[in-house]
Short mmCIF file of C-alpha atoms and ligand atoms in Angstrom, two decimals:
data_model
loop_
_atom_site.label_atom_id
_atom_site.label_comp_id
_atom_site.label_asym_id
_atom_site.label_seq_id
_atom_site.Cartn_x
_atom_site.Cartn_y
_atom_site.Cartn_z
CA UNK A 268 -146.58 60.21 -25.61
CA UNK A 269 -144.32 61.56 -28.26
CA UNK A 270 -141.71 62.55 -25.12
CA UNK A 271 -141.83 59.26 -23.71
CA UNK A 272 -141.25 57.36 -26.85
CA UNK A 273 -137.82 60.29 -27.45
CA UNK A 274 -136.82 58.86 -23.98
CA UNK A 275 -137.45 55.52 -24.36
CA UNK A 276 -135.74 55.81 -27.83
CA UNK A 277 -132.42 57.75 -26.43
CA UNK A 278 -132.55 55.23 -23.26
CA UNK A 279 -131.90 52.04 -25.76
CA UNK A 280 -129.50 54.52 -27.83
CA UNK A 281 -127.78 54.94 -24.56
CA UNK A 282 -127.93 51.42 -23.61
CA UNK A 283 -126.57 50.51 -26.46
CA UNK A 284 -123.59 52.70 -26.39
CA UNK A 285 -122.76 51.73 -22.75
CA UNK A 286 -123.25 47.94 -23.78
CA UNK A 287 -120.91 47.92 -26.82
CA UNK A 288 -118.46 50.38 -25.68
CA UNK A 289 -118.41 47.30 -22.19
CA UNK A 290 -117.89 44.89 -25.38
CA UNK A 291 -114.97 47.18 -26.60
CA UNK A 292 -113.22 46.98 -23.50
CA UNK A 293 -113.67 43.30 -22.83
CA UNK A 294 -112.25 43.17 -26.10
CA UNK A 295 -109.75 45.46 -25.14
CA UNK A 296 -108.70 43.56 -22.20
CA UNK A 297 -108.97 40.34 -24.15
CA UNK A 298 -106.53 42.04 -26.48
CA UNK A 299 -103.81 42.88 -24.00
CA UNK A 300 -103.50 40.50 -21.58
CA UNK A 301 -103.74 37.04 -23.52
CA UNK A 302 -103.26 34.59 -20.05
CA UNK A 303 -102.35 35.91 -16.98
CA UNK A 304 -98.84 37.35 -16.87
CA UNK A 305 -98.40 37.17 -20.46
CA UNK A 306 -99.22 40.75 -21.75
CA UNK A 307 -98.79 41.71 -25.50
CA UNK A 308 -96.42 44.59 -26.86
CA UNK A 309 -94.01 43.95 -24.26
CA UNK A 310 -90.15 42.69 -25.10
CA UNK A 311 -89.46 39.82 -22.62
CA UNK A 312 -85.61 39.44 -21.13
CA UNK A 313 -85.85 35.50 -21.61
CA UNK A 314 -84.81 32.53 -23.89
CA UNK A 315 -87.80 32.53 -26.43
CA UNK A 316 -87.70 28.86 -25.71
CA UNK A 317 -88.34 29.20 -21.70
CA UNK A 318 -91.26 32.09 -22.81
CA UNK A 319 -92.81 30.47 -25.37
CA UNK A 320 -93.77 27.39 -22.69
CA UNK A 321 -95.68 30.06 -20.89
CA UNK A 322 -97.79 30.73 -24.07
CA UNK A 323 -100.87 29.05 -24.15
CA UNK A 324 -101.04 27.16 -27.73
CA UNK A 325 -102.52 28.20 -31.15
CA UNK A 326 -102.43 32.01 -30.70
CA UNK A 327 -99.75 33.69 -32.94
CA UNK A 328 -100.31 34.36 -36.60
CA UNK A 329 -97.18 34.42 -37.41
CA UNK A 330 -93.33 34.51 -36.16
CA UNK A 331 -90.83 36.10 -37.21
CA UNK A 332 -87.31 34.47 -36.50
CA UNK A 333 -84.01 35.99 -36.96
CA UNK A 334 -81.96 32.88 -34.49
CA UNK A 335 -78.58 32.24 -34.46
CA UNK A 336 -76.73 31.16 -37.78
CA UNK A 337 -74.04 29.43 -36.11
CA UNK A 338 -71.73 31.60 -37.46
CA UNK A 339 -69.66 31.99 -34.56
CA UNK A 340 -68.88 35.55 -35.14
CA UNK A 341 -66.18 37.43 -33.18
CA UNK A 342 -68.39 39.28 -30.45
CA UNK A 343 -71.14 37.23 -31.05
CA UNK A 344 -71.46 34.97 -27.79
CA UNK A 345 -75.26 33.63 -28.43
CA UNK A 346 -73.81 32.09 -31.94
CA UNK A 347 -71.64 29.89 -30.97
CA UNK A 348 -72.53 25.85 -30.92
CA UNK A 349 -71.41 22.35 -31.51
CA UNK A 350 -72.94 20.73 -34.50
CA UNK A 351 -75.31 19.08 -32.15
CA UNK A 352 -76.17 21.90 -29.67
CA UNK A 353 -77.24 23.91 -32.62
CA UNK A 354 -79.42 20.93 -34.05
CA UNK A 355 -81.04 20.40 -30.80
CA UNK A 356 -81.26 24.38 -30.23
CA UNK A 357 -83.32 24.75 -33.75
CA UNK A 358 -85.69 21.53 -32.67
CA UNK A 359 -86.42 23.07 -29.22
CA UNK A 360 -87.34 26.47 -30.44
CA UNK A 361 -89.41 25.17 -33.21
CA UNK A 362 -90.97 22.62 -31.46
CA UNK A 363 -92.23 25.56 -29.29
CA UNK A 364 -92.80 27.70 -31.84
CA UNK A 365 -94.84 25.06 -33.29
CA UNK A 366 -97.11 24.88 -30.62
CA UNK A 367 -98.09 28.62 -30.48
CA UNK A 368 -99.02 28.78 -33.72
CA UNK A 369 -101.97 29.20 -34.68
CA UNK A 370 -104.08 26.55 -37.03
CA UNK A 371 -103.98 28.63 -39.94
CA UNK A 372 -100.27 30.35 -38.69
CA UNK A 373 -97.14 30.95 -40.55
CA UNK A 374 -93.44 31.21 -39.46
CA UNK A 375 -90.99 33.05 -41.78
CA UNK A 376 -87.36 32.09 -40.60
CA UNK A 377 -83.97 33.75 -41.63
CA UNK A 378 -80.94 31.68 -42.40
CA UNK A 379 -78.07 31.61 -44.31
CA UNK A 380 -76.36 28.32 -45.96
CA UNK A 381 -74.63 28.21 -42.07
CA UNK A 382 -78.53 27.09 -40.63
CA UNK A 383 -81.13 27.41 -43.15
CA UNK A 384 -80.59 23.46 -44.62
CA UNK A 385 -80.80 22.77 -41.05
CA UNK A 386 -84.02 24.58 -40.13
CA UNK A 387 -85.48 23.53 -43.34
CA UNK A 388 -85.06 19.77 -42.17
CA UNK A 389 -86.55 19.95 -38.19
CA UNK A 390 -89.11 22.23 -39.62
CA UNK A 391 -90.71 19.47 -41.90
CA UNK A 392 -89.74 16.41 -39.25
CA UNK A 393 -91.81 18.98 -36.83
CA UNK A 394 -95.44 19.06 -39.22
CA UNK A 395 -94.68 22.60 -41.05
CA UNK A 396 -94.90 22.86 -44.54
CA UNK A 397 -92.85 24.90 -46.14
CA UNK A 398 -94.59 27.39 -49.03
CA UNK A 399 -91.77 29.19 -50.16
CA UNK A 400 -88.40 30.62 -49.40
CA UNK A 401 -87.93 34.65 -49.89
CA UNK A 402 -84.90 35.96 -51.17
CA UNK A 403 -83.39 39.20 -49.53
CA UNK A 404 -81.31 41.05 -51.98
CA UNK A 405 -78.93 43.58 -50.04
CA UNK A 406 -76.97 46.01 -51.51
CA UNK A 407 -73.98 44.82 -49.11
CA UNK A 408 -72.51 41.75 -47.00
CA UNK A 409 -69.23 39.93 -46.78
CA UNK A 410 -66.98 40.16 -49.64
CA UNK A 411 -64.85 37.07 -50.24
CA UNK A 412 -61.98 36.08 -53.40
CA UNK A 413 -62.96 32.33 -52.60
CA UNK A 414 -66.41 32.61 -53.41
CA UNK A 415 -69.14 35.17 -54.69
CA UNK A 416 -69.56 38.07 -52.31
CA UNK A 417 -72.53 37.34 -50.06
CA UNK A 418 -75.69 39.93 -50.69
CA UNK A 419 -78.19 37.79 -49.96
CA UNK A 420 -79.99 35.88 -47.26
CA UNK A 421 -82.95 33.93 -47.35
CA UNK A 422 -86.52 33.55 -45.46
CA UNK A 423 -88.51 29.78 -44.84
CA UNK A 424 -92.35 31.04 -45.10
CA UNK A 425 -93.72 27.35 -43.76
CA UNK A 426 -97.61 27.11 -42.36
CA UNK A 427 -98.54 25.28 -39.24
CA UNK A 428 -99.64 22.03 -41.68
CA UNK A 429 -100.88 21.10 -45.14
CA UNK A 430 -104.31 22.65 -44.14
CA UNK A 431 -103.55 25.70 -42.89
CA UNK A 432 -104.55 28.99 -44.64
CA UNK A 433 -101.72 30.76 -45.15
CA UNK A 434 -102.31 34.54 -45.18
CA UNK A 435 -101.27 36.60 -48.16
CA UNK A 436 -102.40 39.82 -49.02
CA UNK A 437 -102.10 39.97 -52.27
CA UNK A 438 -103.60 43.52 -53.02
CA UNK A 439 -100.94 44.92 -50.66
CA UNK A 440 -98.45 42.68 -53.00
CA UNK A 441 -99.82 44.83 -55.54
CA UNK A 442 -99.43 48.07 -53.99
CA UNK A 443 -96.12 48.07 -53.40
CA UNK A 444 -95.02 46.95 -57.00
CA UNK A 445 -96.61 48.80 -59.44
CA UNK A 446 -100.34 46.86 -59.72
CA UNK A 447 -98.49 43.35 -59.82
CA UNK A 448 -98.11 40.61 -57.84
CA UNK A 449 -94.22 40.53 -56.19
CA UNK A 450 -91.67 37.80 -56.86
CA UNK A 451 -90.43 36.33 -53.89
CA UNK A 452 -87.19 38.14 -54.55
CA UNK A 453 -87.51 41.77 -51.95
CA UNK A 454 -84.83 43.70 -52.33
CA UNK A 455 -84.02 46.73 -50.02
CA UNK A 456 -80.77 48.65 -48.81
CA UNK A 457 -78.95 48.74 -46.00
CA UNK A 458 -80.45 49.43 -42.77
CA UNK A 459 -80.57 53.21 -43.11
CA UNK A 460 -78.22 55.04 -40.42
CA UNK A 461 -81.73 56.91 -39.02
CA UNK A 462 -82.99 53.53 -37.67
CA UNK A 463 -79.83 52.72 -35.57
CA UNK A 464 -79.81 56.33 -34.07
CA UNK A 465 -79.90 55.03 -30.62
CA UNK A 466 -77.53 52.17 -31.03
CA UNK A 467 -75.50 50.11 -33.56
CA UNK A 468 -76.37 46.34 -33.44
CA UNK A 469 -74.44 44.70 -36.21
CA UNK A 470 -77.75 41.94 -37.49
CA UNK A 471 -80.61 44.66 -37.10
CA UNK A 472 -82.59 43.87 -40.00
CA UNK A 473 -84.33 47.41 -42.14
CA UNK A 474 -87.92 47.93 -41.22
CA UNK A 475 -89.01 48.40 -44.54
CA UNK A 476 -88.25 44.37 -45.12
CA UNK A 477 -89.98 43.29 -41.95
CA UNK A 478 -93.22 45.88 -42.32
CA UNK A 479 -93.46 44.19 -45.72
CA UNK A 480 -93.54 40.47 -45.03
CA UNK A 481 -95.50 41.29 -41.87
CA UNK A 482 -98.18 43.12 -44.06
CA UNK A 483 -97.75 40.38 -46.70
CA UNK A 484 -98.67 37.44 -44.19
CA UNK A 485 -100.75 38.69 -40.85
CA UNK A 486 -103.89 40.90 -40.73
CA UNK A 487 -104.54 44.21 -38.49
CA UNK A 488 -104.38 43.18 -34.75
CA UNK A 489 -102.92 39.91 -35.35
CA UNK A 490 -99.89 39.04 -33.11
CA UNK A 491 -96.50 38.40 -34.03
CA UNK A 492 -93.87 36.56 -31.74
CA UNK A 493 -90.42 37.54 -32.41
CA UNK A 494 -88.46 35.09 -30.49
CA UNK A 495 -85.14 36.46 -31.12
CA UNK A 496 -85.81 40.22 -30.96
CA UNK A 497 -82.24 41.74 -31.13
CA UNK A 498 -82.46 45.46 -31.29
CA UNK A 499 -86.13 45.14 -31.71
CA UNK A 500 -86.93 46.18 -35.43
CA UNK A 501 -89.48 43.28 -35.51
CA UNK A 502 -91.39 45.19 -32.56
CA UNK A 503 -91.37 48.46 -34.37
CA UNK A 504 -92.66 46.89 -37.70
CA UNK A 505 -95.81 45.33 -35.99
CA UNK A 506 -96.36 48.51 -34.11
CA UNK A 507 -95.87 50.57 -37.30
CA UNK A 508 -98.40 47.32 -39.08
CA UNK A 509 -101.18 48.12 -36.43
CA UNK A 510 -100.15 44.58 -34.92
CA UNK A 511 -99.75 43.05 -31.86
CA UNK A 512 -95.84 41.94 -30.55
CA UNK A 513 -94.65 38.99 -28.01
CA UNK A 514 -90.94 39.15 -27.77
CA UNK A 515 -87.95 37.48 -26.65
CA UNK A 516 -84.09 38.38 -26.44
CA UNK A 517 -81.70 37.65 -23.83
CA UNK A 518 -79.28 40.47 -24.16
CA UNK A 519 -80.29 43.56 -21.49
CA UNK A 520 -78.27 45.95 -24.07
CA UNK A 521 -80.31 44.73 -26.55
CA UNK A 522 -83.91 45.34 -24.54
CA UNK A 523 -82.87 48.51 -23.98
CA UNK A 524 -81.62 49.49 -27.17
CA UNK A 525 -85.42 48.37 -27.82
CA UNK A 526 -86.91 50.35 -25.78
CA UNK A 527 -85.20 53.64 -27.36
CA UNK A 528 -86.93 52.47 -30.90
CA UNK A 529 -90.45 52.13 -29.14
CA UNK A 530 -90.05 54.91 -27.19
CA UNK A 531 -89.41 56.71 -30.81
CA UNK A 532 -92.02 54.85 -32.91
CA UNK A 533 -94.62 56.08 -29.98
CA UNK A 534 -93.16 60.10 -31.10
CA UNK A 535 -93.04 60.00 -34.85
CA UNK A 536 -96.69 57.60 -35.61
CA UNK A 537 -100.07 59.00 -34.70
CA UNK A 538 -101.42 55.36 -34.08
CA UNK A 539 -98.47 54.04 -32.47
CA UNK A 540 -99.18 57.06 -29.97
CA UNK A 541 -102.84 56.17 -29.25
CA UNK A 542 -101.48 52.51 -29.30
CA UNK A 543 -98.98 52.78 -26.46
CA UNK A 544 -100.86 54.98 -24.74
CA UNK A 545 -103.37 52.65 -23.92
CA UNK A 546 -100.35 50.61 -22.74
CA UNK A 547 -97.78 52.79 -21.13
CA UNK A 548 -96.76 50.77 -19.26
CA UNK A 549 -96.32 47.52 -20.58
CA UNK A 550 -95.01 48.31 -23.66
CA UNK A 551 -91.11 48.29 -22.90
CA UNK A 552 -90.12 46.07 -21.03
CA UNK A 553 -88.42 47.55 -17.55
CA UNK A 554 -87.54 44.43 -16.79
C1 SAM B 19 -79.78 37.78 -35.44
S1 SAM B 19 -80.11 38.68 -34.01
C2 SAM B 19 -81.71 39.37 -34.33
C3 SAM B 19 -81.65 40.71 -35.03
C4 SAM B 19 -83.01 41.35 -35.27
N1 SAM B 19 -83.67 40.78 -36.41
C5 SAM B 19 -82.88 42.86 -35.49
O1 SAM B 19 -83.28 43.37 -36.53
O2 SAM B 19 -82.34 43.52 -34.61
C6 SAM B 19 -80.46 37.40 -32.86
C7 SAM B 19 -80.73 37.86 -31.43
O3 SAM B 19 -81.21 36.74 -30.70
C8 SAM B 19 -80.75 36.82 -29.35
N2 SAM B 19 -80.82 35.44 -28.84
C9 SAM B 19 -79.93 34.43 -29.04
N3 SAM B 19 -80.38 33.31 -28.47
C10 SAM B 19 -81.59 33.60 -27.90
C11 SAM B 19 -82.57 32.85 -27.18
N4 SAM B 19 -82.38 31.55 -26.91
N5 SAM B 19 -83.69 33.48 -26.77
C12 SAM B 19 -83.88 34.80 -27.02
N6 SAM B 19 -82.99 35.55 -27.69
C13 SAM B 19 -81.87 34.96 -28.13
C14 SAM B 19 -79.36 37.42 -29.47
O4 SAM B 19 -78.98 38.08 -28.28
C15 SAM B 19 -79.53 38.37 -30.67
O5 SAM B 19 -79.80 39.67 -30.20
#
């Protein structure tokens, strides 16, 4: 009796072991392939406004946008519009990234005073609410005799609507200044010369800055859309985050340049290994 009972006992340990480790991988799958085509962790060659109509709606926790300031920039092609192309530009992408958001969703947009007054405005004709704005206090920028050297730039936090929950980790606020809650003022340097080891892109953004507001507003396994990915330091946060990426950029040199920093991030992090492992082969885009 007593052996049948062991069996009977190790069968329904073993069923349940084969039943949730089924679960995980549903789960799994679930995870990394979100509608068909549409795979997570992977840097699309596209205009973010073209990719995000593939998304289906209300499944990103948060974007993070770096677009074009209008600056028009010598080299810069992609930031380069008429008053009016750029207004309709910033209503098509956030009218999309509207959509994708999730009910309880944030967006944190970059600007300067070229676009940010702008963005601010079709954000709140669009339904977000804006929460805050973040300072980022650089230790360089453009120097001018006309005005005030430029070392700052500033980041829109704005929720889906006025009900949303916006996510903020406070504790991690804490942890990273000294048992207090942070200002909305994050200062950093400049993007250290080991993160643009495989390439020089002249916006790329420190990952210290975008691991912090990612950990500050999204949860483990959450995804973030980075519509305009650049050279990718947006992907490498999340990865570094334990998040999930969707993201956009229409420059091949750019993708690529991307692909060196994951292919890196997947060498120097434990998780990121077991991460893109699992992945291999959806993670960079060979597009
Ligand atoms: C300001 S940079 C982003 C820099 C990024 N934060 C980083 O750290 O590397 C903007 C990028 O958006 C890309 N871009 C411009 N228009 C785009 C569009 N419609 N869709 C996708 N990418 C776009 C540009 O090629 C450029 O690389």
């Amino acid at each position: 009796m007593k052996t049948t009972t062991k069996i009977k006992n190790t069968k329904s340990v073993v069923s349940i072991t084969v039943n949730n480790r089924r679960k995980n991988v549903i789960e799994e799958y679930k995870q990394y392939k979100i509608a068909q085509g549409i795979l997570l962790n992977k840097v699309y060659l596209q205009d973010c406004i073209e990719g995000m109509r593939l998304l289906p709606s209300s499944i990103i926790k948060l974007i993070t946008a770096d677009p074009p300031y209008n600056m028009k920039l010598k080299g810069q092609y992609w930031d380069k519009m008429s008053p009016e192309e750029f207004l309709e530009f910033n209503r098509a992408w956030l009218l999309e990234a509207y959509r994708v958001l999730e009910e309880d969703g944030a967006i944190i947009c970059f600007g300067l005073h070229h676009n940010i007054f702008i963005v601010a405005q079709v954000m709140r004709e669009i339904g977000f609410v804006i929460k805050t704005q973040y300072v980022w206090e650089k230790d360089y920028g453009r120097n001018s005799i006309y005005v005030p050297n430029h070392r700052a730039e500033f980041m829109i936090l704005a929720t889906k609507n006025k009900k949303s929950k916006l996510t903020y980790n406070v504790d991690y606020a804490k942890s990273i200044n000294n048992g207090k809650n942070i200002s909305n003022i994050i200062r950093t340097k400049r993007t250290p010369a080991i993160e643009k080891r495989h390439g020089a892109f002249p916006c790329q953004k420190p990952i210290e800055l975008m691991e912090k507001l990612i950990k500050l507003h999204s949860n483990e396994g959450d995804i973030i859309l980075s519509p305009f990915s650049g050279s990718g330091t947006d992907c490498v946060a999340s990865i570094l985050a334990n998040r999930n990426f969707i993201a956009y950029e229409t420059d091949r040199d750019n993708l690529l340049l991307t692909n060196r920093r994951l292919q890196d991030v997947r060498c120097d992090n434990d998780y990121a290994q077991k991460f893109l492992t699992i992945n291999q082969n959806q993670v960079c885009s060979t597009i």
